[in-house]
mmCIF file of C-alpha atoms and ligand atoms in Angstrom:
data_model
loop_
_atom_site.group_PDB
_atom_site.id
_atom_site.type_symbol
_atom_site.label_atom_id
_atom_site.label_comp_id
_atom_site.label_asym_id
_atom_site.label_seq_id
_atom_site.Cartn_x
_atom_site.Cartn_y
_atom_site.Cartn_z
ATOM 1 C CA UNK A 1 10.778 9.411 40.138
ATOM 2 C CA UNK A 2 10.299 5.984 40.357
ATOM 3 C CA UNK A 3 6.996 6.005 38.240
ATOM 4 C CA UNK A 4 9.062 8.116 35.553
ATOM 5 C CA UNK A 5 11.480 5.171 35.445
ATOM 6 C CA UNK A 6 8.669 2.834 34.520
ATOM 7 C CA UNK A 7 7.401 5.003 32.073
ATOM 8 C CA UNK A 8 10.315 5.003 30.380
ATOM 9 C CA UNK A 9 11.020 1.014 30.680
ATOM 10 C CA UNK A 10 7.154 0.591 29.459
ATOM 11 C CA UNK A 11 7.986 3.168 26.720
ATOM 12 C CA UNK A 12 11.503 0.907 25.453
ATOM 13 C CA UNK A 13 8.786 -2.688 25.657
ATOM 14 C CA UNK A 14 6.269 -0.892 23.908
ATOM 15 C CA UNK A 15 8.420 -0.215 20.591
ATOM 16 C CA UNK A 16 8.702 -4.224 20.676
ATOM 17 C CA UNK A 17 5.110 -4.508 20.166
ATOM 18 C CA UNK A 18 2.794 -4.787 17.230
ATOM 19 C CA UNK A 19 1.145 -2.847 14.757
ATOM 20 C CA UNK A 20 -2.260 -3.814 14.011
ATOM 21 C CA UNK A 21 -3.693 -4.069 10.328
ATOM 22 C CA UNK A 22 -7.130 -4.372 10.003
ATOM 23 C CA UNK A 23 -9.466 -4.562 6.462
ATOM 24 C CA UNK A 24 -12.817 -5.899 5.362
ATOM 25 C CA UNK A 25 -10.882 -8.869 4.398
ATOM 26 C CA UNK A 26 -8.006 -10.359 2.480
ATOM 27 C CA UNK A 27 -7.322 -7.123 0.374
ATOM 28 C CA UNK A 28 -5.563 -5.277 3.595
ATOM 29 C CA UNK A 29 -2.922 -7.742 3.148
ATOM 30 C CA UNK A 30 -1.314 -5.419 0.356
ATOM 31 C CA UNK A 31 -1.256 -3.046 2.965
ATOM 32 C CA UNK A 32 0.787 -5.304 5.391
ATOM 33 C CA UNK A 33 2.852 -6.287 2.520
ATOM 34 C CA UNK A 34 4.210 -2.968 2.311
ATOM 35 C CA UNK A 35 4.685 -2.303 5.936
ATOM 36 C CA UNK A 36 6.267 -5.881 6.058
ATOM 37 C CA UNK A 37 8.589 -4.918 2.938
ATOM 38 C CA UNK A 38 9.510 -1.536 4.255
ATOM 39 C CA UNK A 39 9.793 -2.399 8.177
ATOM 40 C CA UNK A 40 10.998 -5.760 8.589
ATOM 41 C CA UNK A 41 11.612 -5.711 12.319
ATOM 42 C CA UNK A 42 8.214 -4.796 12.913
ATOM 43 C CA UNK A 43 5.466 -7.375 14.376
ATOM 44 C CA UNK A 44 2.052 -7.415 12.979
ATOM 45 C CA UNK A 45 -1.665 -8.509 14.219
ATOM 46 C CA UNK A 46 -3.656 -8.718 10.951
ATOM 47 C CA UNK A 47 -7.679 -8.752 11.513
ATOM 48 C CA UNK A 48 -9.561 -9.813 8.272
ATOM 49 C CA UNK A 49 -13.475 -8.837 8.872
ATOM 50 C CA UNK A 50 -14.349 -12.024 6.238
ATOM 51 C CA UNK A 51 -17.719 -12.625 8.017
ATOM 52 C CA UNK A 52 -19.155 -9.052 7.313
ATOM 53 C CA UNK A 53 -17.249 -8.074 4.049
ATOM 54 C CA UNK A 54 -18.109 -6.155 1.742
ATOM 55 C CA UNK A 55 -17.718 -2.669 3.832
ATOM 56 C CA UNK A 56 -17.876 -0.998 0.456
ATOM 57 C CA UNK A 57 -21.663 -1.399 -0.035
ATOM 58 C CA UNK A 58 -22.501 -0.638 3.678
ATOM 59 C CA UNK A 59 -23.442 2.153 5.775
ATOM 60 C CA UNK A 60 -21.322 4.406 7.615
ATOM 61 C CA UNK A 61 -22.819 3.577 10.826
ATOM 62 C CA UNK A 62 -22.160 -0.154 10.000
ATOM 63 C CA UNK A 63 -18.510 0.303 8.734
ATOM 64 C CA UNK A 64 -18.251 2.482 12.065
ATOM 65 C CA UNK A 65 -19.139 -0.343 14.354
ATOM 66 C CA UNK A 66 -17.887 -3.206 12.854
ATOM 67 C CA UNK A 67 -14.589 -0.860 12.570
ATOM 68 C CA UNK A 68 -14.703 -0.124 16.720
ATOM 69 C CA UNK A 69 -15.458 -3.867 17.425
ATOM 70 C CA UNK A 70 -12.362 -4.672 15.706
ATOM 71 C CA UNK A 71 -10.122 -1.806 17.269
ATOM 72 C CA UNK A 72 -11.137 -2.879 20.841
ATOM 73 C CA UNK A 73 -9.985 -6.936 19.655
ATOM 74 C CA UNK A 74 -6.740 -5.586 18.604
ATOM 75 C CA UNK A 75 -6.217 -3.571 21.961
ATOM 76 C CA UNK A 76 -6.321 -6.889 23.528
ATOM 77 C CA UNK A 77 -3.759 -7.837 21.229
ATOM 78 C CA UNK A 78 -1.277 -4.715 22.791
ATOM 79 C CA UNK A 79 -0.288 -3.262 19.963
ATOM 80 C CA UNK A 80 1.370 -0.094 19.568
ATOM 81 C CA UNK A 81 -0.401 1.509 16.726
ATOM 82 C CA UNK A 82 -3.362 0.838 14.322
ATOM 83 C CA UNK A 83 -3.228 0.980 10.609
ATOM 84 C CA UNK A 84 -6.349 1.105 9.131
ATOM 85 C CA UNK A 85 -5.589 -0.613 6.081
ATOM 86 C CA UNK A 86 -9.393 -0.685 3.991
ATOM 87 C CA UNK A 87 -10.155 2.643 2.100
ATOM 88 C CA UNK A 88 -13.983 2.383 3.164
ATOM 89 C CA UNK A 89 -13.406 2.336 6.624
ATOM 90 C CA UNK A 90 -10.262 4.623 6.160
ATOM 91 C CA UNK A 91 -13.139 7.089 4.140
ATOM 92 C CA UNK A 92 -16.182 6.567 6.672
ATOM 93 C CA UNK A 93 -15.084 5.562 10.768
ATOM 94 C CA UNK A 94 -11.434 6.691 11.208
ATOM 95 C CA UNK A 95 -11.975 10.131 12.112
ATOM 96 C CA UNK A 96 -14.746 9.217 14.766
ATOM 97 C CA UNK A 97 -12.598 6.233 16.224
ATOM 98 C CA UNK A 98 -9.185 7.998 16.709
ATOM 99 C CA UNK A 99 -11.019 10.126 19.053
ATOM 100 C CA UNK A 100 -11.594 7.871 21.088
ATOM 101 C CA UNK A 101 -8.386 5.677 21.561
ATOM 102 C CA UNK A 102 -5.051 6.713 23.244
ATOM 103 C CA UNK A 103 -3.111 4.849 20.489
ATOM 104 C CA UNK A 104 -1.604 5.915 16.978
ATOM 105 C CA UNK A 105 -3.936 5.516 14.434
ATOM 106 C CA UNK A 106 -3.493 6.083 10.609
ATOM 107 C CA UNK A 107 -5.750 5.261 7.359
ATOM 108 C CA UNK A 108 -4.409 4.916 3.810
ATOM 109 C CA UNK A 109 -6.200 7.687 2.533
ATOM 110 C CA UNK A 110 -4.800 11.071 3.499
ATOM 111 C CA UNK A 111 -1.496 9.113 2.510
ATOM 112 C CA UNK A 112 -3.245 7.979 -1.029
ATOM 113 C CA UNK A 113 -4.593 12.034 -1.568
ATOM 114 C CA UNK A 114 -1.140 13.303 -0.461
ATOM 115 C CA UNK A 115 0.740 11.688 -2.952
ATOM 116 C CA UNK A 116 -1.443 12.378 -5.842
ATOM 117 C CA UNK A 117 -1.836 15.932 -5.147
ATOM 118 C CA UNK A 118 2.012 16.152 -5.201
ATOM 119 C CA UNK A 119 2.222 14.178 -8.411
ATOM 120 C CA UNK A 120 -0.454 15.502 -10.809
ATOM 121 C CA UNK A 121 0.544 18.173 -13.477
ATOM 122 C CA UNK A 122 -2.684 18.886 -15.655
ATOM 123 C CA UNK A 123 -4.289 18.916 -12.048
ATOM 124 C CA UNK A 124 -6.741 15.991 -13.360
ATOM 125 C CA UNK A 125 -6.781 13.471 -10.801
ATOM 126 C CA UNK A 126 -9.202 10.456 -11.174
ATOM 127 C CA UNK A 127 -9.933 7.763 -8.018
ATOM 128 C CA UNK A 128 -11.403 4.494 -8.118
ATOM 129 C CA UNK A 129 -12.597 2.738 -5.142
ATOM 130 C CA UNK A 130 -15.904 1.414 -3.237
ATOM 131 C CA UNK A 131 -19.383 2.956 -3.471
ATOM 132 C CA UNK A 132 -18.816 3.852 -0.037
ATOM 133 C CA UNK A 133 -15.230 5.659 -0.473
ATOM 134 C CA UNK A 134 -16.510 7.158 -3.416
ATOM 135 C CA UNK A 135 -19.232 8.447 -2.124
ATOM 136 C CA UNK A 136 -17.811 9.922 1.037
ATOM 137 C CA UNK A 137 -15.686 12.482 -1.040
ATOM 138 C CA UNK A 138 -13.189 12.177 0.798
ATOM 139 C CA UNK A 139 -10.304 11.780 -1.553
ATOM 140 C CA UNK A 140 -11.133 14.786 -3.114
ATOM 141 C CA UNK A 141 -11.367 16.488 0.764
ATOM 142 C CA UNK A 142 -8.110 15.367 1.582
ATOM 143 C CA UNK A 143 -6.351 16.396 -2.238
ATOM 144 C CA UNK A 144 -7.984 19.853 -1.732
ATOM 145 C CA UNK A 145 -6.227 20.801 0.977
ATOM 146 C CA UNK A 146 -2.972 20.313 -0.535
ATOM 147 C CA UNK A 147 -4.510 21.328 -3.921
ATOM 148 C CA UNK A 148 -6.957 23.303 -4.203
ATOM 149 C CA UNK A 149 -7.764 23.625 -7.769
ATOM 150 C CA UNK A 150 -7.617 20.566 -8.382
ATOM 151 C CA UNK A 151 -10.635 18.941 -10.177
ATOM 152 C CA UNK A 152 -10.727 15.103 -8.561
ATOM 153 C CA UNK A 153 -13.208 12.935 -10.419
ATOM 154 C CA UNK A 154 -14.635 9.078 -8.456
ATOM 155 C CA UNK A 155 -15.445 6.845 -10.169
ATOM 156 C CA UNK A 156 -16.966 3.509 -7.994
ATOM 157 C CA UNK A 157 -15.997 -0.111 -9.666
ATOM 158 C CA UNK A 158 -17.826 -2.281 -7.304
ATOM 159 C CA UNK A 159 -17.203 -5.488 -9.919
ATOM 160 C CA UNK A 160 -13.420 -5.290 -9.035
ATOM 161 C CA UNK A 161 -13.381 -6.697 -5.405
ATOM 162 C CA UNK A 162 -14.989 -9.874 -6.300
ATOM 163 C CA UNK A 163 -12.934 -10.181 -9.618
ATOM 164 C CA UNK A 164 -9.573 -10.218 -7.628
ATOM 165 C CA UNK A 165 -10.825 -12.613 -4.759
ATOM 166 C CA UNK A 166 -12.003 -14.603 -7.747
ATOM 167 C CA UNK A 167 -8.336 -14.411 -8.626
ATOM 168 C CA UNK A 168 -8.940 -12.877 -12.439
ATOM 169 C CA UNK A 169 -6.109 -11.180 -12.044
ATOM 170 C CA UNK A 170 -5.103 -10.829 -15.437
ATOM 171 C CA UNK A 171 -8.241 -12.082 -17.400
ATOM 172 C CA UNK A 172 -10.472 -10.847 -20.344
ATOM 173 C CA UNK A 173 -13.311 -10.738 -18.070
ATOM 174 C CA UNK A 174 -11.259 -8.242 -16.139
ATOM 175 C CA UNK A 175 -10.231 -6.245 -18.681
ATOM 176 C CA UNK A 176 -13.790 -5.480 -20.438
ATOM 177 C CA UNK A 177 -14.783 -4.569 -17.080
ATOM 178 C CA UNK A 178 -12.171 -2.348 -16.559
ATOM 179 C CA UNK A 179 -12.341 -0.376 -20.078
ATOM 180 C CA UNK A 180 -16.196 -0.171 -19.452
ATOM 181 C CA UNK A 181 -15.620 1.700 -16.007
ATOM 182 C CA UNK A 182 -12.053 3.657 -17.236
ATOM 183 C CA UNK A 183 -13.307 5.415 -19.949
ATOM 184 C CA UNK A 184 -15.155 7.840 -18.732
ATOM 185 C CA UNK A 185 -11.956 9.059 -16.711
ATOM 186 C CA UNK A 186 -9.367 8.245 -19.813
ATOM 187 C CA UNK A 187 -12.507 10.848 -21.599
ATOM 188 C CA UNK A 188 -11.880 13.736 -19.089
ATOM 189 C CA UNK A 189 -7.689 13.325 -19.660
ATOM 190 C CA UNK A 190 -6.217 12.726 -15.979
ATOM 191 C CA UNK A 191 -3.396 12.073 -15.447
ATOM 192 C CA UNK A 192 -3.204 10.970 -11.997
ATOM 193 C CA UNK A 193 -4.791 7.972 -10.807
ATOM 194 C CA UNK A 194 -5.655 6.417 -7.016
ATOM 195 C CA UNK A 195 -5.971 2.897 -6.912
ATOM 196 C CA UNK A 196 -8.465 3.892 -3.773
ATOM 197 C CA UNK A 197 -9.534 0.364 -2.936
ATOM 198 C CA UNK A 198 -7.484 -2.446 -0.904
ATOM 199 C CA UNK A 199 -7.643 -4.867 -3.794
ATOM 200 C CA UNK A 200 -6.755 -2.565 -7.176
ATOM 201 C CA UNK A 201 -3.418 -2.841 -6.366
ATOM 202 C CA UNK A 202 -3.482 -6.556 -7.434
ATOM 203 C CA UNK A 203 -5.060 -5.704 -10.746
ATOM 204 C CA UNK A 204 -2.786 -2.597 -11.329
ATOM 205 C CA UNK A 205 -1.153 -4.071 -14.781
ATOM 206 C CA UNK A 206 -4.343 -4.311 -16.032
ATOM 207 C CA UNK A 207 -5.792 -0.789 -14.564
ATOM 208 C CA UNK A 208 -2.617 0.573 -16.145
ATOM 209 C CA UNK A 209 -2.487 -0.779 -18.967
ATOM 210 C CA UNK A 210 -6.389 0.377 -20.145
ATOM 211 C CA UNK A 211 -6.085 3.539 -18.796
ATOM 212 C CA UNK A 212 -2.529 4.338 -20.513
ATOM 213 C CA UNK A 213 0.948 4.981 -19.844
ATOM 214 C CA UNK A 214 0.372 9.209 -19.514
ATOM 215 C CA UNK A 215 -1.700 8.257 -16.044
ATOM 216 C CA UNK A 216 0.776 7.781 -13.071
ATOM 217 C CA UNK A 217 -1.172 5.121 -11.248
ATOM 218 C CA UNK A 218 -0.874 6.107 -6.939
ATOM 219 C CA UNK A 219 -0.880 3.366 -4.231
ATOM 220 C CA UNK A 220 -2.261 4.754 -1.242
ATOM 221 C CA UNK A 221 -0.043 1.439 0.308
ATOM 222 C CA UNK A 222 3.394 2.287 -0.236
ATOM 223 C CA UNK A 223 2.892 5.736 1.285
ATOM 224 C CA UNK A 224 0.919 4.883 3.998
ATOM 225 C CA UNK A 225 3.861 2.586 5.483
ATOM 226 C CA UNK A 226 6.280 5.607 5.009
ATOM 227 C CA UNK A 227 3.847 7.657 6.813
ATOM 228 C CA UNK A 228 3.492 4.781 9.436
ATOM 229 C CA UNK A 229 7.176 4.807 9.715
ATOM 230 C CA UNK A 230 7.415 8.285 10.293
ATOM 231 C CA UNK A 231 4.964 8.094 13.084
ATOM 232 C CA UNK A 232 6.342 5.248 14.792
ATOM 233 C CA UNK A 233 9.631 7.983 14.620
ATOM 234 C CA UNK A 234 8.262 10.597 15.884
ATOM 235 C CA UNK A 235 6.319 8.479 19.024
ATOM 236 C CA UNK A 236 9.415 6.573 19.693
ATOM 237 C CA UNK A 237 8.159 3.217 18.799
ATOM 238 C CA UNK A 238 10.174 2.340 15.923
ATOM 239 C CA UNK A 239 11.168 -1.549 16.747
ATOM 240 C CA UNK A 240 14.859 -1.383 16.129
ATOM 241 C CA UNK A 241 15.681 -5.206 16.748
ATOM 242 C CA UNK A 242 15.819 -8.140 14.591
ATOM 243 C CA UNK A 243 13.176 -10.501 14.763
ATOM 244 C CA UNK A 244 14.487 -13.359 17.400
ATOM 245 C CA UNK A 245 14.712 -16.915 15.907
ATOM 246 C CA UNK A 246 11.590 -18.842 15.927
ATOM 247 C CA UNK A 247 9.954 -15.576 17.204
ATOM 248 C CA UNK A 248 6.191 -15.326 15.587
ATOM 249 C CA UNK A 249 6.650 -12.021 13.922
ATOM 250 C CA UNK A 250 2.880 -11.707 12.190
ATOM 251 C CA UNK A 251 -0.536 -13.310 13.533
ATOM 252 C CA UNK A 252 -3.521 -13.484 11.067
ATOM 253 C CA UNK A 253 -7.070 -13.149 12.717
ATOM 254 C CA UNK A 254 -10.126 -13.144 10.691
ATOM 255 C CA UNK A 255 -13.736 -13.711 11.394
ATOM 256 C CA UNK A 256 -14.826 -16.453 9.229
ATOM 257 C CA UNK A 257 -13.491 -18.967 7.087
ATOM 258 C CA UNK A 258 -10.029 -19.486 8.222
ATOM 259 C CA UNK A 259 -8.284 -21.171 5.499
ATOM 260 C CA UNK A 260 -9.709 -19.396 2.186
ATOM 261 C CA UNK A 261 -8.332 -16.483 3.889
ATOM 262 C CA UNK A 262 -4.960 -18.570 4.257
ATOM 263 C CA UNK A 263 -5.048 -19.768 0.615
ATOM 264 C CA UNK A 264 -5.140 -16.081 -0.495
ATOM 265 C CA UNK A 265 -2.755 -14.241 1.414
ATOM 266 C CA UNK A 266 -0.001 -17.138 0.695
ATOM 267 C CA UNK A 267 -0.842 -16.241 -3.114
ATOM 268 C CA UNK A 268 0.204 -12.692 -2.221
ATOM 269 C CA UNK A 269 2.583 -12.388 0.335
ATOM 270 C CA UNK A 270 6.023 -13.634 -0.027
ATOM 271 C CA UNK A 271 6.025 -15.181 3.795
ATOM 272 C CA UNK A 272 4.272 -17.990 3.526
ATOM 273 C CA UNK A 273 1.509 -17.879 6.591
ATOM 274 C CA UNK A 274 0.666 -21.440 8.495
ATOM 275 C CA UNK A 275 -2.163 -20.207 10.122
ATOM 276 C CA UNK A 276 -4.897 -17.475 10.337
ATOM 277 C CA UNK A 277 -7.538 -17.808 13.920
ATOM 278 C CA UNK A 278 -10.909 -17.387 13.921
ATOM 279 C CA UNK A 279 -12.286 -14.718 16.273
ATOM 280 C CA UNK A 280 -15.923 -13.838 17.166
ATOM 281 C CA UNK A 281 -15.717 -10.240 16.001
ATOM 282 C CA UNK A 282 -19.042 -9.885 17.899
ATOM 283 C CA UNK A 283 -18.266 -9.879 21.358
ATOM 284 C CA UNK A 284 -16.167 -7.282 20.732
HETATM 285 N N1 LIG B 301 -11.283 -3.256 1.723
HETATM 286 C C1 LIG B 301 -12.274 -2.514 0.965
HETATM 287 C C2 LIG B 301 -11.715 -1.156 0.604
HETATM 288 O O1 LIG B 301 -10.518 -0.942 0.524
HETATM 289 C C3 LIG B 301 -12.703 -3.281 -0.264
HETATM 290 C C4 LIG B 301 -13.574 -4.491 0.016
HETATM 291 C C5 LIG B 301 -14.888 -4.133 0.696
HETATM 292 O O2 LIG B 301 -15.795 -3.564 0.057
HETATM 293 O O3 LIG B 301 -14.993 -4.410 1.881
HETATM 294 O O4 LIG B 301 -12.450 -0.249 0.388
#
């Protein structure tokens, strides 16, 4: 009886804990955005992996490892659920690792291939990510289910991740780059487009504009936070009170150099963040 009790009490604290966000790098940080902008009571623990990115050119066995070191740093941190907010290691590690933790864990792309199977007509749906998320199929896995005949095309635009932490956001560079790697997908008429990478969101005027107005462009970010609210629902854990004053409602950890990572996400994110820590990913 009495351990029922404390279940219950440890239940109640454990909706006032955090969610932890983890990506490659800075580009995870439109993922927080969302879940920041959609649940605004909610605490976050943000790990950039700056010292190892790119994930999107590496292994599976390396995105697996570096993924589990960072999933046993953020269970130090207590939080209640982990979003896994990078497409490669959404693609390649999630499914092993949420085997073998006892909290929530979701990834943006069943959320990404959800949406886009719901919103195609022609049943032409085109993704652009990493080599690694490309390569994985697993877009088209996850829009199958839903959608069977659907005909999903990938299409891997490695040059993007290093244009947008370059910050050519909107930038002729960017856009003959773009046009070079749309066309072949503009050629096969979809009209349904994941922006299957952490950073494409950022360059998403550009993406739409080259690619054309008859292409709805998907997000996997926006629906991943409804999905992550709905879970937090369902487990109970939905933090229902107002961030106290002077509380420190996000923390920023990352594994190398601190304050690029600082200049970029106070580009992006409307809070303006004083710090970011460094952590030795390794020992993890
Ligand atoms: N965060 C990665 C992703 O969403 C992009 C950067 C990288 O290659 O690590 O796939």
């Amino acid at each position: 009886m009495v351990r029922n009790m404390s279940n219950i009490e440890d239940r109640e604290q454990k909706k006032y804990a955090p969610i932890g966000v983890f990506d490659s790098g800075v580009g995870g940080l439109t993922v927080a955005r969302e879940i920041m902008r959609q649940m605004p009571h909610e605490k976050i623990v943000y790990f950039g992996d700056t010292a190892r990115v790119p994930y999107g050119s590496k292994s599976k066995e390396t995105v697996t490892k570096f993924s589990r070191q960072i999933v046993r740093f953020l269970q130090t941190q207590n939080v209640k659920a982990i979003v896994v907010a990078c497409n490669t290691a959404s693609a390649v590690a999630l499914d092993e690792i949420e085997q073998e933790i006892d909290i929530p864990m979701i990834g943006v792309v069943k959320p990404g291939a959800k949406v886009a199977a719901r919103t195609t007509r022609n049943g032409k749906i085109g993704v652009i990510g990493t080599e690694s998320t490309i390569g994985s199929q697993v877009y088209s896995h996850y829009i199958k289910e839903i959608h069977p005949d659907a005909e999903v095309i990938g299409k891997a635009c490695p040059l993007f991740v290093p244009l947008v932490e370059e910050g050519l956001l909107q930038d002729p560079v960017t856009d003959e780059i773009a046009t070079r790697y749309l066309s072949e997908l503009i050629d096969i008429d979809i009209d349904t487009l994941i922006l299957g990478c952490t950073h494409y969101p950022l360059i998403r005027s550009t993406v739409g504009r080259i690619i054309g107005d008859k292409v709805t462009l998907v997000n996997p970010a926006y629906e991943t936070a409804i999905e992550l609210r709905n879970l937090l629902e369902q487990e109970n854990l939905l933090n229902d009170r107002e961030p106290r004053l002077g509380e420190n409602q996000y923390s920023f950890y990352v594994s190398d150099a601190a304050d690029r990572f600082k200049r970029f996400a106070n580009a992006i994110l409307k809070y303006g963040i004083l710090s970011a820590k460094n952590v030795n990913i390794e020992e993890y």
